Amino acid sequence: MATRTIVVVEDEASIASAIAARLRSEGFAVEVAGDGLEGVDLCQRVRPDLVVLDLMLPGIDGLEVCRRIQKDRPVPVIMLTARDSETDLLVGLAVGADDYLTKPFSPRELVARIHAVLRRMERTGVLPGPSVTIGDVELEPATRRVRRAGEAVHLTPTEFDLLHFLASRQGAVLTRDQLLAEVWGYRDGSGARTVDSHVRDLRRKLGADLIRTVHGVGYAVDIEATA
Ligand code: CA
């Protein structure tokens, strides 16, 4: 997987360095700016995949930073605010923030939100991920094209998302609940049969060995299956 770059714009140095350390430990490349103008410059320079942006900043505030960096090109933004105010939320979303976290938040929650936003961006094509190969099957997220041994195969959007999600976590066993939450956005655990029927369709189109059933648990794409 290509390394994702995240810009953190936060004037409180202790919070900024804690966030940066956590994100680096998650495998992200991280750049930090301590005020709004520096944040805008940094975004223009490094063209990050995502921005973690504090709302209350000296100089120009987070909303203005958000406007300026979005003018350049669309980039996912997660806003941080000390105030749990509905107005902030609405204004923030209006200027193009993708998600919101009120301080104090756990680093774990921030990481979860970042992964969710990046996945959403990849899914909608705003942020195409790198292509993924599983045996003789190649997935190209930028165009959502799938080839098996060089031959184009048609997948439905959900089939593509499901296979891409499994393939991006090669070696991991994913439960039906996890797949429903991440691919379908269902959080109530309903629809386990939906997963099974999509896996069946994928096997029919791309080969029975593509996805392994882990009985009583869920599904996996094995690392050995990848080229
Ligand atoms: Ca601040």
PDB file of C-alpha atoms and ligand atoms in Angstrom:
ATOM      1  CA  MET A   1       0.000   0.000   0.000  1.00  0.00           C
ATOM      2  CA  ALA A   2       1.168   3.510  -0.752  1.00  0.00           C
ATOM      3  CA  THR A   3       1.896   5.652   2.294  1.00  0.00           C
ATOM      4  CA  ARG A   4      -0.781   8.226   2.982  1.00  0.00           C
ATOM      5  CA  THR A   5       0.330  11.691   3.990  1.00  0.00           C
ATOM      6  CA  ILE A   6      -1.559  13.576   6.681  1.00  0.00           C
ATOM      7  CA  VAL A   7      -1.117  17.235   7.543  1.00  0.00           C
ATOM      8  CA  VAL A   8      -1.930  18.190  11.146  1.00  0.00           C
ATOM      9  CA  VAL A   9      -2.724  21.880  11.728  1.00  0.00           C
ATOM     10  CA  GLU A  10      -2.806  22.474  15.476  1.00  0.00           C
ATOM     11  CA  ASP A  11      -1.335  25.315  17.540  1.00  0.00           C
ATOM     12  CA  GLU A  12      -1.164  23.386  20.820  1.00  0.00           C
ATOM     13  CA  ALA A  13       2.237  21.757  20.459  1.00  0.00           C
ATOM     14  CA  SER A  14       1.602  18.939  22.933  1.00  0.00           C
ATOM     15  CA  ILE A  15      -1.597  17.892  21.147  1.00  0.00           C
ATOM     16  CA  ALA A  16       0.029  18.244  17.716  1.00  0.00           C
ATOM     17  CA  SER A  17       2.985  16.069  18.653  1.00  0.00           C
ATOM     18  CA  ALA A  18       0.784  13.450  20.323  1.00  0.00           C
ATOM     19  CA  ILE A  19      -1.390  13.209  17.200  1.00  0.00           C
ATOM     20  CA  ALA A  20       1.648  13.094  14.911  1.00  0.00           C
ATOM     21  CA  ALA A  21       3.299  10.339  16.946  1.00  0.00           C
ATOM     22  CA  ARG A  22       0.162   8.228  16.951  1.00  0.00           C
ATOM     23  CA  LEU A  23      -0.441   8.651  13.222  1.00  0.00           C
ATOM     24  CA  ARG A  24       3.189   7.815  12.408  1.00  0.00           C
ATOM     25  CA  SER A  25       2.863   4.649  14.465  1.00  0.00           C
ATOM     26  CA  GLU A  26      -0.145   3.791  12.280  1.00  0.00           C
ATOM     27  CA  GLY A  27       2.048   4.038   9.179  1.00  0.00           C
ATOM     28  CA  PHE A  28       1.079   7.494   7.968  1.00  0.00           C
ATOM     29  CA  ALA A  29       3.566  10.153   6.873  1.00  0.00           C
ATOM     30  CA  VAL A  30       2.794  13.220   9.002  1.00  0.00           C
ATOM     31  CA  GLU A  31       3.608  16.915   8.637  1.00  0.00           C
ATOM     32  CA  VAL A  32       2.651  19.439  11.318  1.00  0.00           C
ATOM     33  CA  ALA A  33       1.831  23.139  11.041  1.00  0.00           C
ATOM     34  CA  GLY A  34       1.401  25.343  14.115  1.00  0.00           C
ATOM     35  CA  ASP A  35      -0.886  28.000  12.671  1.00  0.00           C
ATOM     36  CA  GLY A  36      -3.395  28.533   9.886  1.00  0.00           C
ATOM     37  CA  LEU A  37      -1.227  30.224   7.263  1.00  0.00           C
ATOM     38  CA  GLU A  38       1.551  27.708   7.767  1.00  0.00           C
ATOM     39  CA  GLY A  39      -1.094  24.996   7.378  1.00  0.00           C
ATOM     40  CA  VAL A  40      -2.283  26.381   4.034  1.00  0.00           C
ATOM     41  CA  ASP A  41       1.319  26.615   2.776  1.00  0.00           C
ATOM     42  CA  LEU A  42       2.092  23.118   3.984  1.00  0.00           C
ATOM     43  CA  CYS A  43      -0.962  21.673   2.229  1.00  0.00           C
ATOM     44  CA  GLN A  44       0.021  23.364  -1.026  1.00  0.00           C
ATOM     45  CA  ARG A  45       3.527  21.976  -0.707  1.00  0.00           C
ATOM     46  CA  VAL A  46       2.948  18.381   0.383  1.00  0.00           C
ATOM     47  CA  ARG A  47      -0.518  17.796  -1.138  1.00  0.00           C
ATOM     48  CA  PRO A  48      -1.689  15.562   1.720  1.00  0.00           C
ATOM     49  CA  ASP A  49      -4.259  12.779   1.458  1.00  0.00           C
ATOM     50  CA  LEU A  50      -6.051  14.095   4.543  1.00  0.00           C
ATOM     51  CA  VAL A  51      -5.875  17.094   6.881  1.00  0.00           C
ATOM     52  CA  VAL A  52      -6.506  17.079  10.635  1.00  0.00           C
ATOM     53  CA  LEU A  53      -7.423  20.678  11.317  1.00  0.00           C
ATOM     54  CA  ASP A  54      -7.933  22.470  14.606  1.00  0.00           C
ATOM     55  CA  LEU A  55     -10.780  24.975  14.482  1.00  0.00           C
ATOM     56  CA  MET A  56      -9.308  27.512  16.909  1.00  0.00           C
ATOM     57  CA  LEU A  57      -6.008  28.705  15.487  1.00  0.00           C
ATOM     58  CA  PRO A  58      -4.087  31.958  15.799  1.00  0.00           C
ATOM     59  CA  GLY A  59      -4.137  34.133  12.690  1.00  0.00           C
ATOM     60  CA  ILE A  60      -6.655  32.594  10.299  1.00  0.00           C
ATOM     61  CA  ASP A  61      -8.987  30.070  11.920  1.00  0.00           C
ATOM     62  CA  GLY A  62      -9.702  26.500  10.914  1.00  0.00           C
ATOM     63  CA  LEU A  63     -12.743  27.387   8.828  1.00  0.00           C
ATOM     64  CA  GLU A  64     -10.720  29.806   6.699  1.00  0.00           C
ATOM     65  CA  VAL A  65      -7.900  27.267   6.399  1.00  0.00           C
ATOM     66  CA  CYS A  66     -10.451  24.710   5.276  1.00  0.00           C
ATOM     67  CA  ARG A  67     -11.814  27.075   2.617  1.00  0.00           C
ATOM     68  CA  ARG A  68      -8.365  27.911   1.301  1.00  0.00           C
ATOM     69  CA  ILE A  69      -7.053  24.368   1.080  1.00  0.00           C
ATOM     70  CA  GLN A  70     -10.282  23.166  -0.531  1.00  0.00           C
ATOM     71  CA  LYS A  71     -10.000  25.917  -3.155  1.00  0.00           C
ATOM     72  CA  ASP A  72      -6.740  24.404  -4.318  1.00  0.00           C
ATOM     73  CA  ARG A  73      -8.080  20.848  -4.662  1.00  0.00           C
ATOM     74  CA  PRO A  74     -10.499  18.598  -2.784  1.00  0.00           C
ATOM     75  CA  VAL A  75      -8.874  17.016   0.248  1.00  0.00           C
ATOM     76  CA  PRO A  76     -10.594  15.245   3.138  1.00  0.00           C
ATOM     77  CA  VAL A  77     -10.595  17.267   6.352  1.00  0.00           C
ATOM     78  CA  ILE A  78     -11.270  16.158   9.924  1.00  0.00           C
ATOM     79  CA  MET A  79     -11.862  19.145  12.172  1.00  0.00           C
ATOM     80  CA  LEU A  80     -10.954  19.351  15.844  1.00  0.00           C
ATOM     81  CA  THR A  81     -12.813  21.672  18.121  1.00  0.00           C
ATOM     82  CA  ALA A  82     -12.822  22.468  21.817  1.00  0.00           C
ATOM     83  CA  ARG A  83     -16.463  23.426  21.661  1.00  0.00           C
ATOM     84  CA  ASP A  84     -19.251  20.943  21.270  1.00  0.00           C
ATOM     85  CA  SER A  85     -21.412  23.400  19.410  1.00  0.00           C
ATOM     86  CA  GLU A  86     -23.905  22.620  16.717  1.00  0.00           C
ATOM     87  CA  THR A  87     -23.088  25.874  14.928  1.00  0.00           C
ATOM     88  CA  ASP A  88     -19.435  24.919  14.640  1.00  0.00           C
ATOM     89  CA  LEU A  89     -20.434  21.552  13.308  1.00  0.00           C
ATOM     90  CA  LEU A  90     -22.728  22.981  10.659  1.00  0.00           C
ATOM     91  CA  VAL A  91     -20.296  25.700   9.585  1.00  0.00           C
ATOM     92  CA  GLY A  92     -17.452  23.222   9.507  1.00  0.00           C
ATOM     93  CA  LEU A  93     -19.380  20.793   7.351  1.00  0.00           C
ATOM     94  CA  ALA A  94     -20.513  23.659   5.109  1.00  0.00           C
ATOM     95  CA  VAL A  95     -16.923  24.661   4.319  1.00  0.00           C
ATOM     96  CA  GLY A  96     -16.046  21.095   3.441  1.00  0.00           C
ATOM     97  CA  ALA A  97     -14.931  19.266   6.573  1.00  0.00           C
ATOM     98  CA  ASP A  98     -15.672  15.548   6.264  1.00  0.00           C
ATOM     99  CA  ASP A  99     -15.825  14.759   9.935  1.00  0.00           C
ATOM    100  CA  TYR A 100     -15.585  16.373  13.312  1.00  0.00           C
ATOM    101  CA  LEU A 101     -14.061  15.529  16.682  1.00  0.00           C
ATOM    102  CA  THR A 102     -14.613  17.454  19.886  1.00  0.00           C
ATOM    103  CA  LYS A 103     -11.682  17.746  22.285  1.00  0.00           C
ATOM    104  CA  PRO A 104     -10.774  15.871  24.334  1.00  0.00           C
ATOM    105  CA  PHE A 105     -10.851  12.850  22.030  1.00  0.00           C
ATOM    106  CA  SER A 106      -8.963   9.582  22.167  1.00  0.00           C
ATOM    107  CA  PRO A 107      -6.182   9.068  19.623  1.00  0.00           C
ATOM    108  CA  ARG A 108      -7.826   5.772  18.840  1.00  0.00           C
ATOM    109  CA  GLU A 109     -11.059   7.525  17.881  1.00  0.00           C
ATOM    110  CA  LEU A 110      -9.150   9.920  15.622  1.00  0.00           C
ATOM    111  CA  VAL A 111      -7.385   7.029  13.892  1.00  0.00           C
ATOM    112  CA  ALA A 112     -10.716   5.255  13.372  1.00  0.00           C
ATOM    113  CA  ARG A 113     -12.238   8.402  11.870  1.00  0.00           C
ATOM    114  CA  ILE A 114      -9.237   8.903   9.574  1.00  0.00           C
ATOM    115  CA  HIS A 115      -9.479   5.359   8.260  1.00  0.00           C
ATOM    116  CA  ALA A 116     -13.217   5.743   7.710  1.00  0.00           C
ATOM    117  CA  VAL A 117     -12.832   9.020   5.803  1.00  0.00           C
ATOM    118  CA  LEU A 118     -10.001   7.644   3.652  1.00  0.00           C
ATOM    119  CA  ARG A 119     -12.039   4.554   2.838  1.00  0.00           C
ATOM    120  CA  ARG A 120     -14.995   6.701   1.873  1.00  0.00           C
ATOM    121  CA  MET A 121     -12.789   8.813  -0.360  1.00  0.00           C
ATOM    122  CA  GLU A 122     -11.300   5.760  -2.012  1.00  0.00           C
ATOM    123  CA  ARG A 123     -14.739   4.325  -2.527  1.00  0.00           C
ATOM    124  CA  THR A 124     -16.076   7.464  -4.163  1.00  0.00           C
ATOM    125  CA  GLY A 125     -12.952   7.816  -6.296  1.00  0.00           C
ATOM    126  CA  VAL A 126     -11.904  11.157  -4.768  1.00  0.00           C
ATOM    127  CA  LEU A 127      -8.819   9.431  -3.520  1.00  0.00           C
ATOM    128  CA  PRO A 128      -8.007   6.413  -5.671  1.00  0.00           C
ATOM    129  CA  GLY A 129      -5.976   3.810  -3.874  1.00  0.00           C
ATOM    130  CA  PRO A 130      -3.184   1.848  -5.518  1.00  0.00           C
ATOM    131  CA  SER A 131      -4.132  -1.183  -7.584  1.00  0.00           C
ATOM    132  CA  VAL A 132      -4.277  -4.491  -5.756  1.00  0.00           C
ATOM    133  CA  THR A 133      -3.339  -7.900  -7.139  1.00  0.00           C
ATOM    134  CA  ILE A 134      -4.719 -11.181  -5.826  1.00  0.00           C
ATOM    135  CA  GLY A 135      -3.283 -14.100  -7.768  1.00  0.00           C
ATOM    136  CA  ASP A 136      -4.271 -13.419 -11.381  1.00  0.00           C
ATOM    137  CA  VAL A 137      -6.931 -10.875 -10.406  1.00  0.00           C
ATOM    138  CA  GLU A 138      -6.111  -7.181 -10.552  1.00  0.00           C
ATOM    139  CA  LEU A 139      -8.253  -4.424  -9.021  1.00  0.00           C
ATOM    140  CA  GLU A 140      -7.763  -0.833 -10.086  1.00  0.00           C
ATOM    141  CA  PRO A 141      -9.531   1.484  -7.622  1.00  0.00           C
ATOM    142  CA  ALA A 142      -8.946   4.635  -9.696  1.00  0.00           C
ATOM    143  CA  THR A 143     -11.075   3.278 -12.562  1.00  0.00           C
ATOM    144  CA  ARG A 144     -12.864   0.484 -10.639  1.00  0.00           C
ATOM    145  CA  ARG A 145     -11.746  -1.917 -13.364  1.00  0.00           C
ATOM    146  CA  VAL A 146     -11.141  -5.573 -12.621  1.00  0.00           C
ATOM    147  CA  ARG A 147      -9.113  -7.992 -14.714  1.00  0.00           C
ATOM    148  CA  ARG A 148      -8.593 -11.703 -14.370  1.00  0.00           C
ATOM    149  CA  ALA A 149      -5.579 -13.022 -16.298  1.00  0.00           C
ATOM    150  CA  GLY A 150      -5.728  -9.818 -18.326  1.00  0.00           C
ATOM    151  CA  GLU A 151      -9.433 -10.202 -19.224  1.00  0.00           C
ATOM    152  CA  ALA A 152     -11.873  -7.548 -18.030  1.00  0.00           C
ATOM    153  CA  VAL A 153     -14.478  -8.830 -15.551  1.00  0.00           C
ATOM    154  CA  HIS A 154     -17.597  -6.883 -14.650  1.00  0.00           C
ATOM    155  CA  LEU A 155     -18.299  -6.478 -10.936  1.00  0.00           C
ATOM    156  CA  THR A 156     -21.168  -4.585  -9.364  1.00  0.00           C
ATOM    157  CA  PRO A 157     -20.075  -1.596  -7.228  1.00  0.00           C
ATOM    158  CA  THR A 158     -20.739  -3.555  -4.022  1.00  0.00           C
ATOM    159  CA  GLU A 159     -18.825  -6.600  -5.267  1.00  0.00           C
ATOM    160  CA  PHE A 160     -15.913  -4.323  -6.101  1.00  0.00           C
ATOM    161  CA  ASP A 161     -15.998  -2.644  -2.681  1.00  0.00           C
ATOM    162  CA  LEU A 162     -16.206  -5.977  -0.869  1.00  0.00           C
ATOM    163  CA  LEU A 163     -13.315  -7.545  -2.771  1.00  0.00           C
ATOM    164  CA  HIS A 164     -11.232  -4.391  -2.479  1.00  0.00           C
ATOM    165  CA  PHE A 165     -11.817  -4.245   1.260  1.00  0.00           C
ATOM    166  CA  LEU A 166     -10.828  -7.896   1.727  1.00  0.00           C
ATOM    167  CA  ALA A 167      -7.840  -7.562  -0.600  1.00  0.00           C
ATOM    168  CA  SER A 168      -6.612  -4.453   1.197  1.00  0.00           C
ATOM    169  CA  ARG A 169      -6.453  -6.472   4.414  1.00  0.00           C
ATOM    170  CA  GLN A 170      -4.771  -9.571   3.096  1.00  0.00           C
ATOM    171  CA  GLY A 171      -4.181 -12.200   5.710  1.00  0.00           C
ATOM    172  CA  ALA A 172      -6.812 -10.785   8.069  1.00  0.00           C
ATOM    173  CA  VAL A 173      -9.953 -12.761   8.830  1.00  0.00           C
ATOM    174  CA  LEU A 174     -12.914 -10.398   8.659  1.00  0.00           C
ATOM    175  CA  THR A 175     -16.224 -11.181  10.276  1.00  0.00           C
ATOM    176  CA  ARG A 176     -19.508 -10.699   8.460  1.00  0.00           C
ATOM    177  CA  ASP A 177     -20.327  -7.912  10.922  1.00  0.00           C
ATOM    178  CA  GLN A 178     -17.082  -6.113  10.093  1.00  0.00           C
ATOM    179  CA  LEU A 179     -17.723  -6.446   6.373  1.00  0.00           C
ATOM    180  CA  LEU A 180     -21.308  -5.227   6.749  1.00  0.00           C
ATOM    181  CA  ALA A 181     -20.127  -2.210   8.737  1.00  0.00           C
ATOM    182  CA  GLU A 182     -17.240  -1.277   6.463  1.00  0.00           C
ATOM    183  CA  VAL A 183     -18.601  -2.112   3.026  1.00  0.00           C
ATOM    184  CA  TRP A 184     -22.328  -1.645   3.465  1.00  0.00           C
ATOM    185  CA  GLY A 185     -22.333   0.813   6.367  1.00  0.00           C
ATOM    186  CA  TYR A 186     -24.700  -1.433   8.384  1.00  0.00           C
ATOM    187  CA  ARG A 187     -23.894  -1.176  12.071  1.00  0.00           C
ATOM    188  CA  ASP A 188     -26.702  -3.263  13.520  1.00  0.00           C
ATOM    189  CA  GLY A 189     -25.351  -6.640  12.431  1.00  0.00           C
ATOM    190  CA  SER A 190     -28.189  -7.331  10.022  1.00  0.00           C
ATOM    191  CA  GLY A 191     -27.641  -8.776   6.598  1.00  0.00           C
ATOM    192  CA  ALA A 192     -25.119 -11.575   7.142  1.00  0.00           C
ATOM    193  CA  ARG A 193     -26.642 -13.467   4.222  1.00  0.00           C
ATOM    194  CA  THR A 194     -25.978 -10.448   2.015  1.00  0.00           C
ATOM    195  CA  VAL A 195     -22.257 -10.925   2.600  1.00  0.00           C
ATOM    196  CA  ASP A 196     -22.472 -14.642   1.786  1.00  0.00           C
ATOM    197  CA  SER A 197     -24.301 -14.074  -1.464  1.00  0.00           C
ATOM    198  CA  HIS A 198     -21.837 -11.412  -2.626  1.00  0.00           C
ATOM    199  CA  VAL A 199     -18.903 -13.689  -1.788  1.00  0.00           C
ATOM    200  CA  ARG A 200     -20.592 -16.431  -3.818  1.00  0.00           C
ATOM    201  CA  ASP A 201     -20.944 -14.070  -6.792  1.00  0.00           C
ATOM    202  CA  LEU A 202     -17.302 -13.000  -6.538  1.00  0.00           C
ATOM    203  CA  ARG A 203     -16.147 -16.618  -6.513  1.00  0.00           C
ATOM    204  CA  ARG A 204     -18.312 -17.395  -9.513  1.00  0.00           C
ATOM    205  CA  LYS A 205     -16.833 -14.482 -11.477  1.00  0.00           C
ATOM    206  CA  LEU A 206     -13.233 -14.630 -10.321  1.00  0.00           C
ATOM    207  CA  GLY A 207     -12.531 -18.155  -9.097  1.00  0.00           C
ATOM    208  CA  ALA A 208     -13.406 -20.247  -6.074  1.00  0.00           C
ATOM    209  CA  ASP A 209      -9.969 -19.832  -4.460  1.00  0.00           C
ATOM    210  CA  LEU A 210     -10.102 -16.058  -4.349  1.00  0.00           C
ATOM    211  CA  ILE A 211     -11.781 -15.717  -0.958  1.00  0.00           C
ATOM    212  CA  ARG A 212     -11.365 -18.254   1.820  1.00  0.00           C
ATOM    213  CA  THR A 213     -14.236 -19.093   4.163  1.00  0.00           C
ATOM    214  CA  VAL A 214     -13.143 -19.212   7.795  1.00  0.00           C
ATOM    215  CA  HIS A 215     -15.870 -21.377   9.276  1.00  0.00           C
ATOM    216  CA  GLY A 216     -17.693 -19.830  12.169  1.00  0.00           C
ATOM    217  CA  VAL A 217     -15.811 -16.537  11.733  1.00  0.00           C
ATOM    218  CA  GLY A 218     -15.951 -14.931   8.326  1.00  0.00           C
ATOM    219  CA  TYR A 219     -13.815 -14.479   5.218  1.00  0.00           C
ATOM    220  CA  ALA A 220     -10.223 -13.797   4.264  1.00  0.00           C
ATOM    221  CA  VAL A 221      -8.035 -13.172   1.263  1.00  0.00           C
ATOM    222  CA  ASP A 222      -4.823 -15.039   2.003  1.00  0.00           C
ATOM    223  CA  ILE A 223      -1.445 -13.391   1.621  1.00  0.00           C
ATOM    224  CA  GLU A 224      -0.176 -16.444  -0.302  1.00  0.00           C
ATOM    225  CA  ALA A 225      -2.891 -15.776  -2.866  1.00  0.00           C
ATOM    226  CA  THR A 226      -1.347 -12.454  -3.802  1.00  0.00           C
ATOM    227  CA  ALA A 227       1.338 -12.000  -6.414  1.00  0.00           C
TER     228      ALA A 227
HETATM  229 CA    CA B   1      -6.222  25.577  19.026  1.00  0.00          CA
END
